[in-house]
PDB file of C-alpha atoms and ligand atoms in Angstrom:
ATOM      1  CA  ALA A 165      -0.212   0.006   0.095  1.00  0.00           C
ATOM      2  CA  PHE A 166       1.295   3.683  -0.525  1.00  0.00           C
ATOM      3  CA  SER A 167       1.004   6.173   2.301  1.00  0.00           C
ATOM      4  CA  GLU A 168      -0.499   9.617   1.604  1.00  0.00           C
ATOM      5  CA  ALA A 169       3.115  11.118   1.000  1.00  0.00           C
ATOM      6  CA  GLU A 170       4.014   8.646  -1.364  1.00  0.00           C
ATOM      7  CA  VAL A 171       0.947   8.923  -3.285  1.00  0.00           C
ATOM      8  CA  GLN A 172       1.464  12.717  -3.583  1.00  0.00           C
ATOM      9  CA  ARG A 173       5.067  12.485  -4.279  1.00  0.00           C
ATOM     10  CA  ALA A 174       4.280   9.858  -7.205  1.00  0.00           C
ATOM     11  CA  ARG A 175       1.782  11.956  -8.689  1.00  0.00           C
ATOM     12  CA  GLY A 176       3.848  15.063  -8.684  1.00  0.00           C
ATOM     13  CA  ALA A 177       6.666  12.926 -10.512  1.00  0.00           C
ATOM     14  CA  TRP A 178       4.219  11.531 -12.919  1.00  0.00           C
ATOM     15  CA  GLU A 179       2.573  14.834 -14.036  1.00  0.00           C
ATOM     16  CA  LYS A 180       5.755  15.936 -15.399  1.00  0.00           C
ATOM     17  CA  MET A 181       5.948  12.521 -17.594  1.00  0.00           C
ATOM     18  CA  TYR A 182       2.283  12.505 -18.567  1.00  0.00           C
ATOM     19  CA  ALA A 183       2.454  16.277 -19.649  1.00  0.00           C
ATOM     20  CA  ASN A 184       4.127  15.031 -22.944  1.00  0.00           C
ATOM     21  CA  ALA A 185       2.378  11.767 -22.890  1.00  0.00           C
ATOM     22  CA  GLU A 186       2.419  11.078 -26.621  1.00  0.00           C
ATOM     23  CA  ASP A 187       5.967  12.065 -27.059  1.00  0.00           C
ATOM     24  CA  ASN A 188       7.208  10.367 -24.100  1.00  0.00           C
ATOM     25  CA  GLY A 189       5.207   7.221 -24.559  1.00  0.00           C
ATOM     26  CA  THR A 190       6.654   7.050 -28.110  1.00  0.00           C
ATOM     27  CA  THR A 191      10.167   7.369 -26.805  1.00  0.00           C
ATOM     28  CA  VAL A 192       9.580   4.545 -24.355  1.00  0.00           C
ATOM     29  CA  LEU A 193       8.324   2.335 -27.101  1.00  0.00           C
ATOM     30  CA  VAL A 194      11.135   3.156 -29.674  1.00  0.00           C
ATOM     31  CA  ARG A 195      13.558   2.559 -26.942  1.00  0.00           C
ATOM     32  CA  MET A 196      12.089  -0.861 -26.120  1.00  0.00           C
ATOM     33  CA  PHE A 197      11.988  -1.834 -29.667  1.00  0.00           C
ATOM     34  CA  THR A 198      15.553  -0.600 -30.559  1.00  0.00           C
ATOM     35  CA  GLU A 199      17.236  -2.056 -27.184  1.00  0.00           C
ATOM     36  CA  HIS A 200      15.128  -5.164 -27.118  1.00  0.00           C
ATOM     37  CA  PRO A 201      14.276  -6.019 -30.846  1.00  0.00           C
ATOM     38  CA  ASP A 202      12.419  -9.281 -29.640  1.00  0.00           C
ATOM     39  CA  THR A 203       9.668  -7.124 -28.461  1.00  0.00           C
ATOM     40  CA  LYS A 204       8.977  -6.116 -31.981  1.00  0.00           C
ATOM     41  CA  SER A 205       7.590  -9.523 -32.619  1.00  0.00           C
ATOM     42  CA  TYR A 206       4.289  -8.816 -31.040  1.00  0.00           C
ATOM     43  CA  PHE A 207       3.817  -5.774 -32.952  1.00  0.00           C
ATOM     44  CA  THR A 208       4.193  -7.192 -36.667  1.00  0.00           C
ATOM     45  CA  HIS A 209       0.875  -5.644 -37.504  1.00  0.00           C
ATOM     46  CA  PHE A 210       2.144  -2.222 -36.904  1.00  0.00           C
ATOM     47  CA  LYS A 211       3.374   0.113 -39.852  1.00  0.00           C
ATOM     48  CA  GLY A 212       6.720   1.695 -39.939  1.00  0.00           C
ATOM     49  CA  MET A 213       8.675  -0.426 -37.834  1.00  0.00           C
ATOM     50  CA  GLY A 214      11.998  -0.343 -39.399  1.00  0.00           C
ATOM     51  CA  THR A 215      14.518   2.250 -38.395  1.00  0.00           C
ATOM     52  CA  ALA A 216      14.066   4.228 -35.099  1.00  0.00           C
ATOM     53  CA  GLU A 217      13.238   7.225 -37.144  1.00  0.00           C
ATOM     54  CA  GLU A 218      10.289   5.506 -38.888  1.00  0.00           C
ATOM     55  CA  MET A 219       8.956   4.399 -35.555  1.00  0.00           C
ATOM     56  CA  GLU A 220       8.933   7.617 -34.155  1.00  0.00           C
ATOM     57  CA  GLN A 221       6.734   8.909 -37.049  1.00  0.00           C
ATOM     58  CA  SER A 222       4.459   5.890 -37.166  1.00  0.00           C
ATOM     59  CA  ASP A 223       0.943   6.912 -36.368  1.00  0.00           C
ATOM     60  CA  GLN A 224       0.474   3.509 -34.716  1.00  0.00           C
ATOM     61  CA  VAL A 225       3.530   3.585 -32.365  1.00  0.00           C
ATOM     62  CA  ARG A 226       2.526   7.078 -31.179  1.00  0.00           C
ATOM     63  CA  SER A 227      -0.968   6.340 -30.380  1.00  0.00           C
ATOM     64  CA  HIS A 228       0.064   2.992 -28.504  1.00  0.00           C
ATOM     65  CA  GLY A 229       2.629   4.974 -26.691  1.00  0.00           C
ATOM     66  CA  LYS A 230      -0.009   7.443 -25.530  1.00  0.00           C
ATOM     67  CA  ARG A 231      -2.206   4.617 -24.743  1.00  0.00           C
ATOM     68  CA  VAL A 232       0.411   2.943 -22.290  1.00  0.00           C
ATOM     69  CA  LEU A 233       0.865   6.415 -20.784  1.00  0.00           C
ATOM     70  CA  THR A 234      -2.606   7.027 -20.436  1.00  0.00           C
ATOM     71  CA  THR A 235      -3.315   3.666 -18.627  1.00  0.00           C
ATOM     72  CA  ILE A 236      -0.433   4.325 -16.214  1.00  0.00           C
ATOM     73  CA  ASN A 237      -1.827   7.614 -15.648  1.00  0.00           C
ATOM     74  CA  ASP A 238      -5.297   5.842 -14.687  1.00  0.00           C
ATOM     75  CA  LEU A 239      -3.470   3.821 -12.336  1.00  0.00           C
ATOM     76  CA  VAL A 240      -1.429   6.533 -10.655  1.00  0.00           C
ATOM     77  CA  GLN A 241      -5.202   8.330  -9.875  1.00  0.00           C
ATOM     78  CA  HIS A 242      -6.023   5.198  -8.304  1.00  0.00           C
ATOM     79  CA  LEU A 243      -2.718   4.566  -5.904  1.00  0.00           C
ATOM     80  CA  ASP A 244      -4.814   5.297  -2.623  1.00  0.00           C
ATOM     81  CA  SER A 245      -7.653   2.626  -3.539  1.00  0.00           C
ATOM     82  CA  THR A 246      -6.430  -1.101  -3.820  1.00  0.00           C
ATOM     83  CA  ASP A 247      -9.682  -2.145  -5.414  1.00  0.00           C
ATOM     84  CA  ALA A 248      -9.779   0.491  -8.200  1.00  0.00           C
ATOM     85  CA  PHE A 249      -5.949  -0.003  -8.866  1.00  0.00           C
ATOM     86  CA  LEU A 250      -6.608  -3.972  -9.147  1.00  0.00           C
ATOM     87  CA  GLY A 251      -9.812  -3.299 -11.049  1.00  0.00           C
ATOM     88  CA  ILE A 252      -7.525  -1.652 -13.860  1.00  0.00           C
ATOM     89  CA  VAL A 253      -4.260  -3.816 -13.527  1.00  0.00           C
ATOM     90  CA  ASN A 254      -5.635  -7.368 -13.357  1.00  0.00           C
ATOM     91  CA  PRO A 255      -7.586  -7.228 -16.679  1.00  0.00           C
ATOM     92  CA  LEU A 256      -4.648  -5.597 -18.342  1.00  0.00           C
ATOM     93  CA  GLY A 257      -2.561  -8.387 -17.125  1.00  0.00           C
ATOM     94  CA  LYS A 258      -5.009 -10.918 -18.203  1.00  0.00           C
ATOM     95  CA  LYS A 259      -5.156  -9.508 -21.616  1.00  0.00           C
ATOM     96  CA  HIS A 260      -1.477  -9.678 -22.149  1.00  0.00           C
ATOM     97  CA  ALA A 261      -1.111 -13.014 -20.681  1.00  0.00           C
ATOM     98  CA  VAL A 262      -4.117 -14.925 -22.519  1.00  0.00           C
ATOM     99  CA  GLN A 263      -4.672 -12.878 -25.456  1.00  0.00           C
ATOM    100  CA  LEU A 264      -1.438 -11.012 -26.415  1.00  0.00           C
ATOM    101  CA  LYS A 265       0.808 -13.712 -24.959  1.00  0.00           C
ATOM    102  CA  VAL A 266       3.435 -11.275 -24.093  1.00  0.00           C
ATOM    103  CA  ASP A 267       6.536 -12.751 -22.219  1.00  0.00           C
ATOM    104  CA  PRO A 268       6.327 -11.214 -18.629  1.00  0.00           C
ATOM    105  CA  LYS A 269       9.898 -10.334 -18.465  1.00  0.00           C
ATOM    106  CA  ASN A 270       9.154  -7.331 -20.662  1.00  0.00           C
ATOM    107  CA  PHE A 271       7.138  -5.576 -18.141  1.00  0.00           C
ATOM    108  CA  ARG A 272      10.209  -4.988 -16.073  1.00  0.00           C
ATOM    109  CA  ILE A 273      12.201  -3.783 -19.306  1.00  0.00           C
ATOM    110  CA  ILE A 274       9.579  -1.199 -20.192  1.00  0.00           C
ATOM    111  CA  CYS A 275       9.253   0.030 -16.729  1.00  0.00           C
ATOM    112  CA  ASP A 276      13.053   0.269 -16.466  1.00  0.00           C
ATOM    113  CA  ILE A 277      12.836   2.435 -19.701  1.00  0.00           C
ATOM    114  CA  ILE A 278      10.181   4.659 -18.219  1.00  0.00           C
ATOM    115  CA  LEU A 279      12.192   5.185 -15.045  1.00  0.00           C
ATOM    116  CA  GLN A 280      15.345   5.901 -17.143  1.00  0.00           C
ATOM    117  CA  LEU A 281      13.313   8.674 -19.232  1.00  0.00           C
ATOM    118  CA  MET A 282      12.016  10.268 -16.108  1.00  0.00           C
ATOM    119  CA  GLU A 283      15.541  10.580 -14.725  1.00  0.00           C
ATOM    120  CA  GLU A 284      16.933  11.972 -18.009  1.00  0.00           C
ATOM    121  CA  LYS A 285      14.364  14.384 -18.715  1.00  0.00           C
ATOM    122  CA  TYR A 286      13.157  15.280 -14.914  1.00  0.00           C
ATOM    123  CA  GLY A 287      15.896  14.360 -12.608  1.00  0.00           C
ATOM    124  CA  GLY A 288      16.734  11.415 -10.077  1.00  0.00           C
ATOM    125  CA  ASP A 289      14.256  12.587  -7.554  1.00  0.00           C
ATOM    126  CA  CYS A 290      11.342  12.320 -10.238  1.00  0.00           C
ATOM    127  CA  LYS A 291      12.580   8.810 -10.968  1.00  0.00           C
ATOM    128  CA  ALA A 292      12.915   7.781  -7.237  1.00  0.00           C
ATOM    129  CA  SER A 293       9.241   9.096  -6.578  1.00  0.00           C
ATOM    130  CA  PHE A 294       8.047   6.838  -9.139  1.00  0.00           C
ATOM    131  CA  GLU A 295      10.053   3.481  -8.471  1.00  0.00           C
ATOM    132  CA  LYS A 296       7.314   1.983  -6.074  1.00  0.00           C
ATOM    133  CA  VAL A 297       4.728   2.737  -8.765  1.00  0.00           C
ATOM    134  CA  THR A 298       6.578   0.928 -11.634  1.00  0.00           C
ATOM    135  CA  ASN A 299       7.490  -2.068  -9.055  1.00  0.00           C
ATOM    136  CA  GLU A 300       3.895  -2.397  -8.102  1.00  0.00           C
ATOM    137  CA  ILE A 301       2.458  -2.477 -11.757  1.00  0.00           C
ATOM    138  CA  CYS A 302       5.171  -5.122 -12.620  1.00  0.00           C
ATOM    139  CA  ILE A 303       4.357  -7.335  -9.689  1.00  0.00           C
ATOM    140  CA  ARG A 304       0.541  -6.951 -10.567  1.00  0.00           C
ATOM    141  CA  LEU A 305       1.035  -7.532 -14.449  1.00  0.00           C
ATOM    142  CA  ASN A 306       3.160 -10.850 -13.472  1.00  0.00           C
ATOM    143  CA  ASN A 307       0.427 -12.222 -11.076  1.00  0.00           C
ATOM    144  CA  ALA A 308      -1.866 -12.326 -14.126  1.00  0.00           C
ATOM    145  CA  TYR A 309       0.378 -15.041 -15.437  1.00  0.00           C
ATOM    146  CA  LYS A 310       0.000 -17.438 -12.267  1.00  0.00           C
TER     147      LYS A 310
HETATM  148  C1  LIG B 179      -1.853  -3.716 -25.705  1.00  0.00           C
HETATM  149  C2  LIG B 179      -0.710  -1.256 -21.581  1.00  0.00           C
HETATM  150  C3  LIG B 179       3.455  -3.547 -21.616  1.00  0.00           C
HETATM  151  C4  LIG B 179       2.342  -5.662 -25.800  1.00  0.00           C
HETATM  152  C5  LIG B 179      -2.102  -2.758 -24.688  1.00  0.00           C
HETATM  153  C6  LIG B 179      -3.098  -1.876 -24.270  1.00  0.00           C
HETATM  154  C7  LIG B 179      -2.936  -1.302 -23.129  1.00  0.00           C
HETATM  155  C8  LIG B 179      -1.696  -1.633 -22.782  1.00  0.00           C
HETATM  156  C9  LIG B 179      -3.843  -0.291 -22.263  1.00  0.00           C
HETATM  157  C10 LIG B 179      -4.604  -1.911 -25.102  1.00  0.00           C
HETATM  158  C11 LIG B 179      -5.411  -3.112 -24.438  1.00  0.00           C
HETATM  159  C12 LIG B 179      -6.871  -3.412 -24.973  1.00  0.00           C
HETATM  160  O1  LIG B 179      -7.049  -3.149 -26.266  1.00  0.00           O
HETATM  161  O2  LIG B 179      -7.722  -3.563 -24.229  1.00  0.00           O
HETATM  162  C13 LIG B 179       0.321  -1.759 -21.398  1.00  0.00           C
HETATM  163  C14 LIG B 179       1.061  -1.252 -20.056  1.00  0.00           C
HETATM  164  C15 LIG B 179       2.313  -1.972 -20.097  1.00  0.00           C
HETATM  165  C16 LIG B 179       2.343  -2.573 -21.215  1.00  0.00           C
HETATM  166  C17 LIG B 179       0.390  -0.314 -19.101  1.00  0.00           C
HETATM  167  C18 LIG B 179       3.354  -1.934 -19.010  1.00  0.00           C
HETATM  168  C19 LIG B 179       3.504  -0.910 -18.346  1.00  0.00           C
HETATM  169  C20 LIG B 179       3.514  -4.436 -22.651  1.00  0.00           C
HETATM  170  C21 LIG B 179       4.647  -4.911 -23.048  1.00  0.00           C
HETATM  171  C22 LIG B 179       4.332  -5.490 -24.502  1.00  0.00           C
HETATM  172  C23 LIG B 179       3.198  -5.089 -24.694  1.00  0.00           C
HETATM  173  C24 LIG B 179       6.009  -4.937 -22.295  1.00  0.00           C
HETATM  174  C25 LIG B 179       5.514  -6.311 -25.143  1.00  0.00           C
HETATM  175  C26 LIG B 179       6.646  -6.292 -25.178  1.00  0.00           C
HETATM  176  C27 LIG B 179       1.263  -5.122 -26.160  1.00  0.00           C
HETATM  177  C28 LIG B 179       0.585  -5.560 -27.648  1.00  0.00           C
HETATM  178  C29 LIG B 179      -0.871  -4.727 -27.475  1.00  0.00           C
HETATM  179  C30 LIG B 179      -1.007  -4.222 -26.010  1.00  0.00           C
HETATM  180  C31 LIG B 179       1.264  -6.220 -28.706  1.00  0.00           C
HETATM  181  C32 LIG B 179      -1.682  -4.995 -28.556  1.00  0.00           C
HETATM  182  C33 LIG B 179      -1.615  -3.738 -29.338  1.00  0.00           C
HETATM  183  C34 LIG B 179      -2.636  -3.579 -30.429  1.00  0.00           C
HETATM  184  O3  LIG B 179      -2.596  -4.444 -31.195  1.00  0.00           O
HETATM  185  O4  LIG B 179      -2.901  -2.443 -30.741  1.00  0.00           O
HETATM  186  N1  LIG B 179      -1.140  -2.352 -23.663  1.00  0.00           N
HETATM  187  N2  LIG B 179       1.234  -2.521 -21.981  1.00  0.00           N
HETATM  188  N3  LIG B 179       2.653  -4.410 -23.639  1.00  0.00           N
HETATM  189  N4  LIG B 179       0.129  -4.508 -25.548  1.00  0.00           N
HETATM  190 FE1  LIG B 179       0.624  -3.666 -23.624  1.00  0.00          FE
END
C-alpha cells in the first residue's frame, strides 16, 4: 500500500512525464523496440517498424505509446484505492497473458525504460518518486500469469 505522502510524491513526478504523454510514450516504445528487438515480434501488424526514425513517425507507435501512458495515468489516479487499482491492472494483465501472450519479463524492461526517461528528463528525484509505482505495476501484471 502507498502512504499519503508516497501517493502525492508519485503523482507529482508522474505529472511531468504525462504532460508530454504522446512524445514520452513514443520514446519509451521506440527505445524498447531498438534496445530489445525481440519485443517487435508482438507488433508485426504495426506499420513503420524499420528504423528508429520511422518508428518515431509511425501513427500506430505514437498512439500506442500514448495509450500505455494514459493507462499508467489511470493507475496513478488510483494508488490510494487497492480495489480500483486492481480493477484496472488485473484485466490488463490477463489480456497481455492470455490474448497477447507477451513474455512477462518485458514488463520490467518497459518499466525500467520509463524510469530511465523520467530520470533523464526530470531528474533523479522524479525517478525515485516513481519506482514504487512501477514495481507495483510489474508485480500485478506478472500475477496475471500465475
Ligand atoms: C495492448 C498497456 C506492456 C504488448 C495494450 C493496451 C494497453 C496496454 C492499455 C490496449 C489493451 C486493449 O486493447 O484492451 C500496457 C502497459 C504496459 C504494457 C500499461 C506496461 C507498463 C507491454 C509490453 C508489451 C506489450 C512490455 C510487449 C513487449 C502489447 C501489444 C498490445 C498491447 C502487442 C496490442 C497492441 C495493438 O494491437 O494495438 N497494452 N502494456 N505491452 N500491449 Fe501492452
